Amino acid sequence: MQGGVTILDPVARTAEPTAIEKLGRYFICDAVPTCTVALDDTVFAGFGDGVVRIFRPDLPMQEVPVHRGTVLCMARHSAGVLTGGDDGRVLKISDDGEVTEIASHGLRWVDCIASHRKGAWAASVGKTAHVHDADGRAHKLDHPSTVGGLAFDRKGERLAVAHYGGVTLWTRGRRDWKPSSLKWAGSHVGVTWSPDNRFIVSTMQENALHGWRLRDKADMRMSGYPAKVKSMDWVGKLPFLASSGAQEAICWPFDGANGPMGQKPLTLCYDGDTLATAVVGLPGHDGLLCGFDNGVVLFSEIDPIAQPRVIKRRSGAAITHLVVTPDSGWMLAAAEDGVVLWAPLGPTG
């Protein structure tokens, strides 16, 4: 259904649209985007009005009212997604939009959520991570401060939890999860594993990332950003960890035994003095998209001499979320004013 949505004609906008914009469609969703997940050829997007909007190629956008307040977090789970909201509920949404409540925490906000392909999932409420194993066993994992981020490793045997003072690394045992600490002063508000499970990187409330090499818990300071890093993604075969928070996409190399230690980051998609606010890698390709606080989205190959190409024109509203579907290569770019571009990536403008 498309109730409450206005479809814009990109050709009618004041500046000449790019080839990608001509192929796509704009939607005004009248709510702030809060989270996105790509699944096969579909994108699920959560919004501040409690609605999950589902985008599929060549089909009408589907609106599914789910939470009574804001959709705070989302993770891929089986053939659908899990969501957490400020109504205290954890919901499972199938690929056809069917909603099932799987947990409730009263009036307490469900801030973060993570899931593993084998069936385990975790949701945080305040200082506690509620972990549900694939066999149904539930665990409460407590932390010294409010949880800022959750991430399972590739095998689903370890769970990284970001909070003030560092990251707690939980390892699954026969009956319980066992903790170990990765300490670094400051507030850690997000966390990710490197694709080979050798490194953990957190986003910080300060203008920095912080990483640990798990073999010896060696610290990796990744600082120098002029603004807070709100978006990061693993990109390319090397791989690089691409991040926002500067006037271009900052891409840290994670090759070799030491990762980015002693290396300079690769910088891509420079767009003058505008600030990069969202990044995403192109699945299966050495390329990325970078969104800016003026609404522009650029594409670049992972190459220091590559020239960026314009995917989306300036709108004046910051891009907060970028996502690309792994199967069909469709892109969703959501801006802070609730305007969404949904388009196939093909020719560039």
Tab-separated table of C-alpha atoms in Angstrom:
chain	number	residue	atom	x	y	z
A	1	MET	CA	0.000	0.000	0.000
A	2	GLN	CA	1.092	3.595	-0.503
A	3	GLY	CA	-1.122	5.540	1.912
A	4	GLY	CA	0.434	8.724	3.285
A	5	VAL	CA	3.195	8.745	0.675
A	6	THR	CA	3.784	11.287	-2.034
A	7	ILE	CA	5.704	10.190	-5.089
A	8	LEU	CA	7.823	12.947	-6.580
A	9	ASP	CA	8.685	13.301	-10.199
A	10	PRO	CA	12.475	13.684	-10.208
A	11	VAL	CA	12.420	15.256	-13.665
A	12	ALA	CA	10.336	18.141	-12.274
A	13	ARG	CA	13.005	19.109	-9.757
A	14	THR	CA	14.951	22.293	-10.386
A	15	ALA	CA	18.336	20.760	-11.277
A	16	GLU	CA	18.942	18.141	-13.947
A	17	PRO	CA	18.483	14.683	-12.381
A	18	THR	CA	21.149	12.050	-12.671
A	19	ALA	CA	20.625	8.902	-14.706
A	20	ILE	CA	20.083	6.952	-11.469
A	21	GLU	CA	17.423	9.417	-10.293
A	22	LYS	CA	15.622	9.129	-13.640
A	23	LEU	CA	15.476	5.356	-13.217
A	24	GLY	CA	14.291	5.552	-9.608
A	25	ARG	CA	11.465	7.011	-7.562
A	26	TYR	CA	11.326	9.515	-4.738
A	27	PHE	CA	9.068	9.026	-1.736
A	28	ILE	CA	8.159	11.515	0.992
A	29	CYS	CA	7.614	9.455	4.117
A	30	ASP	CA	6.818	12.307	6.578
A	31	ALA	CA	8.978	10.688	9.286
A	32	VAL	CA	12.635	10.503	10.229
A	33	PRO	CA	14.433	7.352	9.024
A	34	THR	CA	16.051	5.461	11.904
A	35	CYS	CA	17.395	2.141	10.579
A	36	THR	CA	17.666	0.037	7.402
A	37	VAL	CA	18.389	-3.575	6.438
A	38	ALA	CA	18.894	-5.096	2.962
A	39	LEU	CA	17.666	-8.636	2.431
A	40	ASP	CA	18.057	-10.295	-0.992
A	41	ASP	CA	16.333	-7.813	-3.336
A	42	THR	CA	14.382	-6.038	-0.577
A	43	VAL	CA	15.083	-3.150	1.796
A	44	PHE	CA	13.337	-2.778	5.150
A	45	ALA	CA	13.450	0.774	6.547
A	46	GLY	CA	12.324	1.805	10.043
A	47	PHE	CA	11.048	5.296	10.801
A	48	GLY	CA	10.261	7.579	13.722
A	49	ASP	CA	6.520	7.152	13.233
A	50	GLY	CA	6.705	3.468	14.194
A	51	VAL	CA	6.291	2.258	10.616
A	52	VAL	CA	8.522	-0.142	8.691
A	53	ARG	CA	8.474	0.601	4.982
A	54	ILE	CA	9.405	-2.233	2.616
A	55	PHE	CA	10.923	-1.459	-0.789
A	56	ARG	CA	11.080	-4.035	-3.606
A	57	PRO	CA	12.077	-3.591	-7.267
A	58	ASP	CA	9.147	-2.846	-9.569
A	59	LEU	CA	6.571	-3.206	-6.769
A	60	PRO	CA	4.688	-0.590	-4.719
A	61	MET	CA	6.288	0.386	-1.443
A	62	GLN	CA	4.599	-1.420	1.475
A	63	GLU	CA	3.921	0.307	4.821
A	64	VAL	CA	3.676	-1.860	7.941
A	65	PRO	CA	2.756	-0.129	11.242
A	66	VAL	CA	4.706	-1.999	13.907
A	67	HIS	CA	5.751	-0.040	17.014
A	68	ARG	CA	3.608	2.413	18.967
A	69	GLY	CA	6.501	4.892	19.043
A	70	THR	CA	9.781	4.954	17.138
A	71	VAL	CA	11.466	2.015	15.426
A	72	LEU	CA	14.825	2.283	17.212
A	73	CYS	CA	16.811	-0.620	15.756
A	74	MET	CA	16.650	-3.419	13.188
A	75	ALA	CA	18.588	-6.557	12.235
A	76	ARG	CA	18.250	-9.194	9.536
A	77	HIS	CA	16.752	-12.415	10.889
A	78	SER	CA	16.009	-15.492	8.747
A	79	ALA	CA	13.688	-14.440	5.894
A	80	GLY	CA	12.743	-11.147	7.542
A	81	VAL	CA	13.943	-8.692	10.172
A	82	LEU	CA	13.785	-8.096	13.921
A	83	THR	CA	12.945	-4.633	15.227
A	84	GLY	CA	13.127	-2.947	18.637
A	85	GLY	CA	11.148	0.109	19.648
A	86	ASP	CA	10.554	2.649	22.379
A	87	ASP	CA	7.369	0.750	23.239
A	88	GLY	CA	9.580	-1.962	24.792
A	89	ARG	CA	8.745	-4.633	22.229
A	90	VAL	CA	10.879	-6.838	19.980
A	91	LEU	CA	9.052	-7.764	16.782
A	92	LYS	CA	9.696	-10.194	13.964
A	93	ILE	CA	8.613	-9.007	10.522
A	94	SER	CA	8.463	-11.532	7.700
A	95	ASP	CA	9.377	-10.711	4.105
A	96	ASP	CA	5.672	-10.341	3.286
A	97	GLY	CA	5.075	-7.924	6.177
A	98	GLU	CA	3.559	-10.246	8.795
A	99	VAL	CA	4.351	-8.998	12.342
A	100	THR	CA	4.919	-11.228	15.391
A	101	GLU	CA	5.846	-10.009	18.890
A	102	ILE	CA	8.649	-12.183	20.309
A	103	ALA	CA	9.586	-10.223	23.477
A	104	SER	CA	8.324	-7.342	25.604
A	105	HIS	CA	10.194	-5.252	28.163
A	106	GLY	CA	7.363	-3.057	29.435
A	107	LEU	CA	7.981	0.627	28.906
A	108	ARG	CA	11.752	0.314	28.617
A	109	TRP	CA	13.323	1.124	25.252
A	110	VAL	CA	14.881	-1.598	23.149
A	111	ASP	CA	17.950	0.334	21.975
A	112	CYS	CA	20.034	-2.171	19.997
A	113	ILE	CA	19.441	-5.499	18.289
A	114	ALA	CA	21.618	-8.101	16.558
A	115	SER	CA	20.964	-11.457	14.938
A	116	HIS	CA	22.925	-14.401	13.566
A	117	ARG	CA	22.015	-16.506	10.537
A	118	LYS	CA	21.909	-19.700	12.684
A	119	GLY	CA	19.000	-18.263	14.697
A	120	ALA	CA	20.502	-16.602	17.780
A	121	TRP	CA	19.548	-12.998	18.479
A	122	ALA	CA	20.169	-10.342	21.119
A	123	ALA	CA	18.444	-7.118	22.164
A	124	SER	CA	19.601	-4.517	24.666
A	125	VAL	CA	17.505	-2.732	27.273
A	126	GLY	CA	19.491	-0.254	29.367
A	127	LYS	CA	22.629	-1.982	30.685
A	128	THR	CA	21.433	-5.511	29.870
A	129	ALA	CA	21.810	-7.536	26.687
A	130	HIS	CA	19.071	-10.178	26.439
A	131	VAL	CA	20.531	-13.046	24.401
A	132	HIS	CA	18.399	-15.832	22.918
A	133	ASP	CA	20.293	-18.877	21.666
A	134	ALA	CA	19.103	-20.702	18.562
A	135	ASP	CA	17.850	-23.558	20.801
A	136	GLY	CA	15.622	-21.159	22.750
A	137	ARG	CA	17.723	-20.677	25.886
A	138	ALA	CA	17.678	-17.061	27.164
A	139	HIS	CA	20.448	-15.218	28.997
A	140	LYS	CA	20.765	-11.785	30.637
A	141	LEU	CA	24.226	-10.256	30.185
A	142	ASP	CA	24.823	-7.177	32.377
A	143	HIS	CA	27.236	-4.312	31.707
A	144	PRO	CA	28.568	-1.304	33.633
A	145	SER	CA	26.635	1.235	31.537
A	146	THR	CA	23.977	1.500	28.853
A	147	VAL	CA	24.650	-0.723	25.864
A	148	GLY	CA	25.568	1.259	22.732
A	149	GLY	CA	25.916	-1.524	20.167
A	150	LEU	CA	25.699	-5.296	19.614
A	151	ALA	CA	27.337	-7.543	17.012
A	152	PHE	CA	27.744	-11.326	16.626
A	153	ASP	CA	30.860	-12.733	14.989
A	154	ARG	CA	30.530	-14.780	11.780
A	155	LYS	CA	30.132	-18.088	13.619
A	156	GLY	CA	27.673	-16.746	16.181
A	157	GLU	CA	29.878	-17.982	19.014
A	158	ARG	CA	30.906	-14.540	20.269
A	159	LEU	CA	28.937	-11.364	20.944
A	160	ALA	CA	30.573	-7.920	21.137
A	161	VAL	CA	28.765	-5.350	23.315
A	162	ALA	CA	29.798	-1.664	23.220
A	163	HIS	CA	29.336	0.573	26.273
A	164	TYR	CA	31.130	3.272	28.242
A	165	GLY	CA	34.743	2.282	28.857
A	166	GLY	CA	35.113	-0.188	25.984
A	167	VAL	CA	33.627	-3.404	24.628
A	168	THR	CA	32.689	-6.592	26.475
A	169	LEU	CA	33.398	-9.698	24.413
A	170	TRP	CA	31.081	-12.578	25.369
A	171	THR	CA	31.939	-16.150	24.325
A	172	ARG	CA	29.339	-18.901	24.244
A	173	GLY	CA	30.017	-21.775	26.644
A	174	ARG	CA	28.182	-25.067	27.138
A	175	ARG	CA	25.682	-23.414	29.492
A	176	ASP	CA	26.506	-19.719	29.752
A	177	TRP	CA	28.270	-16.841	28.026
A	178	LYS	CA	31.695	-15.909	29.425
A	179	PRO	CA	32.905	-12.261	29.355
A	180	SER	CA	36.250	-10.657	28.680
A	181	SER	CA	36.990	-6.941	28.480
A	182	LEU	CA	38.405	-4.711	25.759
A	183	LYS	CA	39.026	-1.438	27.568
A	184	TRP	CA	39.352	2.083	26.205
A	185	ALA	CA	38.242	5.268	27.970
A	186	GLY	CA	35.217	7.020	26.531
A	187	SER	CA	31.706	6.183	25.373
A	188	HIS	CA	31.416	3.490	22.686
A	189	VAL	CA	28.133	3.707	20.759
A	190	GLY	CA	28.452	1.057	18.059
A	191	VAL	CA	30.539	-2.006	17.227
A	192	THR	CA	31.462	-4.222	14.252
A	193	TRP	CA	33.611	-7.305	13.559
A	194	SER	CA	36.058	-7.471	10.674
A	195	PRO	CA	34.967	-10.079	8.091
A	196	ASP	CA	37.767	-12.440	9.209
A	197	ASN	CA	36.858	-12.052	12.920
A	198	ARG	CA	40.390	-10.877	13.777
A	199	PHE	CA	39.488	-7.274	14.699
A	200	ILE	CA	36.725	-5.418	16.523
A	201	VAL	CA	36.055	-1.733	15.867
A	202	SER	CA	33.783	0.587	17.830
A	203	THR	CA	32.335	3.996	17.019
A	204	MET	CA	32.776	6.500	19.812
A	205	GLN	CA	30.853	9.483	21.131
A	206	GLU	CA	34.089	11.372	20.507
A	207	ASN	CA	35.184	12.041	16.917
A	208	ALA	CA	37.001	8.725	16.563
A	209	LEU	CA	36.866	5.005	15.965
A	210	HIS	CA	38.704	2.577	18.205
A	211	GLY	CA	39.807	-0.935	17.311
A	212	TRP	CA	41.312	-3.980	18.945
A	213	ARG	CA	43.349	-6.801	17.422
A	214	LEU	CA	41.888	-9.792	19.253
A	215	ARG	CA	45.039	-11.931	19.146
A	216	ASP	CA	46.761	-9.718	21.715
A	217	LYS	CA	44.143	-7.039	22.471
A	218	ALA	CA	46.385	-4.427	20.842
A	219	ASP	CA	44.683	-1.031	20.606
A	220	MET	CA	44.162	0.801	17.320
A	221	ARG	CA	43.394	4.515	17.543
A	222	MET	CA	41.627	5.839	14.461
A	223	SER	CA	41.164	9.543	15.136
A	224	GLY	CA	41.348	12.913	13.360
A	225	TYR	CA	37.705	13.090	12.305
A	226	PRO	CA	36.167	16.591	12.373
A	227	ALA	CA	32.775	15.135	13.384
A	228	LYS	CA	31.267	12.067	15.051
A	229	VAL	CA	31.343	8.880	12.974
A	230	LYS	CA	27.704	7.857	12.483
A	231	SER	CA	28.125	5.330	9.677
A	232	MET	CA	30.650	2.635	8.762
A	233	ASP	CA	30.711	-0.417	6.502
A	234	TRP	CA	33.168	-3.105	5.346
A	235	VAL	CA	34.011	-2.545	1.668
A	236	GLY	CA	35.882	-4.473	-1.004
A	237	LYS	CA	38.028	-7.580	-1.126
A	238	LEU	CA	40.939	-6.253	0.989
A	239	PRO	CA	38.781	-5.230	2.981
A	240	PHE	CA	38.540	-1.551	3.961
A	241	LEU	CA	36.417	-0.181	6.781
A	242	ALA	CA	34.732	2.882	5.269
A	243	SER	CA	33.435	5.578	7.607
A	244	SER	CA	31.650	8.939	7.645
A	245	GLY	CA	32.569	11.916	9.853
A	246	ALA	CA	34.862	13.830	7.479
A	247	GLN	CA	34.680	15.682	4.146
A	248	GLU	CA	35.098	12.360	2.339
A	249	ALA	CA	34.770	8.644	3.000
A	250	ILE	CA	37.637	7.549	5.276
A	251	CYS	CA	38.626	3.968	4.386
A	252	TRP	CA	40.951	2.103	6.789
A	253	PRO	CA	42.847	-0.917	5.324
A	254	PHE	CA	42.524	-4.187	7.238
A	255	ASP	CA	44.967	-6.338	5.276
A	256	GLY	CA	47.942	-8.153	6.788
A	257	ALA	CA	48.543	-9.081	10.407
A	258	ASN	CA	48.324	-5.551	11.787
A	259	GLY	CA	45.275	-4.127	10.043
A	260	PRO	CA	45.417	-0.317	9.835
A	261	MET	CA	48.199	0.040	12.403
A	262	GLY	CA	50.972	2.145	10.848
A	263	GLN	CA	48.970	2.774	7.655
A	264	LYS	CA	47.152	5.852	6.393
A	265	PRO	CA	43.494	5.591	5.393
A	266	LEU	CA	42.352	5.851	1.798
A	267	THR	CA	40.117	8.878	1.208
A	268	LEU	CA	37.381	8.803	-1.453
A	269	CYS	CA	34.441	10.902	-2.678
A	270	TYR	CA	35.704	14.344	-1.663
A	271	ASP	CA	32.892	16.876	-2.089
A	272	GLY	CA	34.304	20.190	-0.912
A	273	ASP	CA	33.509	21.295	2.616
A	274	THR	CA	30.378	19.166	2.951
A	275	LEU	CA	30.415	16.435	5.594
A	276	ALA	CA	30.049	12.743	4.801
A	277	THR	CA	27.128	11.379	6.819
A	278	ALA	CA	26.563	7.847	5.463
A	279	VAL	CA	28.608	5.193	3.657
A	280	VAL	CA	27.858	1.754	2.223
A	281	GLY	CA	29.837	-0.750	0.179
A	282	LEU	CA	28.547	-2.270	-3.049
A	283	PRO	CA	28.100	-6.019	-2.432
A	284	GLY	CA	30.643	-8.026	-4.421
A	285	HIS	CA	32.409	-4.970	-5.835
A	286	ASP	CA	35.352	-2.751	-4.902
A	287	GLY	CA	33.203	0.345	-4.744
A	288	LEU	CA	31.147	2.408	-2.313
A	289	LEU	CA	28.469	5.072	-2.036
A	290	CYS	CA	28.962	8.093	0.204
A	291	GLY	CA	26.144	10.434	1.279
A	292	PHE	CA	26.643	14.011	2.503
A	293	ASP	CA	24.941	16.548	4.724
A	294	ASN	CA	23.761	18.507	1.655
A	295	GLY	CA	21.867	15.494	0.279
A	296	VAL	CA	24.387	14.513	-2.398
A	297	VAL	CA	25.309	10.839	-2.925
A	298	LEU	CA	28.552	9.982	-4.736
A	299	PHE	CA	29.932	6.690	-6.066
A	300	SER	CA	33.614	5.797	-6.188
A	301	GLU	CA	35.673	2.754	-6.939
A	302	ILE	CA	38.184	1.761	-4.248
A	303	ASP	CA	41.049	3.444	-6.009
A	304	PRO	CA	43.033	6.489	-4.840
A	305	ILE	CA	42.879	8.074	-8.325
A	306	ALA	CA	39.220	7.268	-8.986
A	307	GLN	CA	36.962	10.203	-9.822
A	308	PRO	CA	33.656	10.154	-7.916
A	309	ARG	CA	30.419	10.173	-9.866
A	310	VAL	CA	27.177	11.823	-8.809
A	311	ILE	CA	24.348	9.417	-7.998
A	312	LYS	CA	21.953	11.849	-6.308
A	313	ARG	CA	21.791	15.607	-6.501
A	314	ARG	CA	21.903	18.156	-3.696
A	315	SER	CA	18.664	18.489	-1.723
A	316	GLY	CA	19.732	20.336	1.435
A	317	ALA	CA	18.773	17.453	3.760
A	318	ALA	CA	21.524	15.213	5.127
A	319	ILE	CA	21.663	11.589	3.993
A	320	THR	CA	21.280	9.470	7.152
A	321	HIS	CA	21.035	5.953	5.687
A	322	LEU	CA	22.422	4.254	2.568
A	323	VAL	CA	21.840	0.602	1.708
A	324	VAL	CA	22.266	-1.559	-1.423
A	325	THR	CA	20.488	-4.872	-2.020
A	326	PRO	CA	22.872	-7.812	-2.504
A	327	ASP	CA	20.820	-9.600	-5.163
A	328	SER	CA	19.512	-6.884	-7.445
A	329	GLY	CA	21.759	-3.903	-6.798
A	330	TRP	CA	18.987	-1.448	-5.922
A	331	MET	CA	19.908	1.500	-3.735
A	332	LEU	CA	17.968	3.244	-0.990
A	333	ALA	CA	19.124	6.688	0.132
A	334	ALA	CA	17.139	8.130	3.062
A	335	ALA	CA	17.495	11.750	4.168
A	336	GLU	CA	16.777	13.334	7.536
A	337	ASP	CA	13.652	15.054	6.166
A	338	GLY	CA	12.046	11.676	5.361
A	339	VAL	CA	12.615	11.829	1.595
A	340	VAL	CA	13.769	8.484	0.181
A	341	LEU	CA	15.328	7.709	-3.207
A	342	TRP	CA	14.812	4.071	-4.306
A	343	ALA	CA	16.623	3.308	-7.557
A	344	PRO	CA	18.515	0.628	-9.491
A	345	LEU	CA	22.247	1.158	-9.746
A	346	GLY	CA	23.262	1.057	-13.372
A	347	PRO	CA	24.407	3.984	-15.468
A	348	THR	CA	25.811	6.863	-13.441
A	349	GLY	CA	24.824	10.483	-13.848
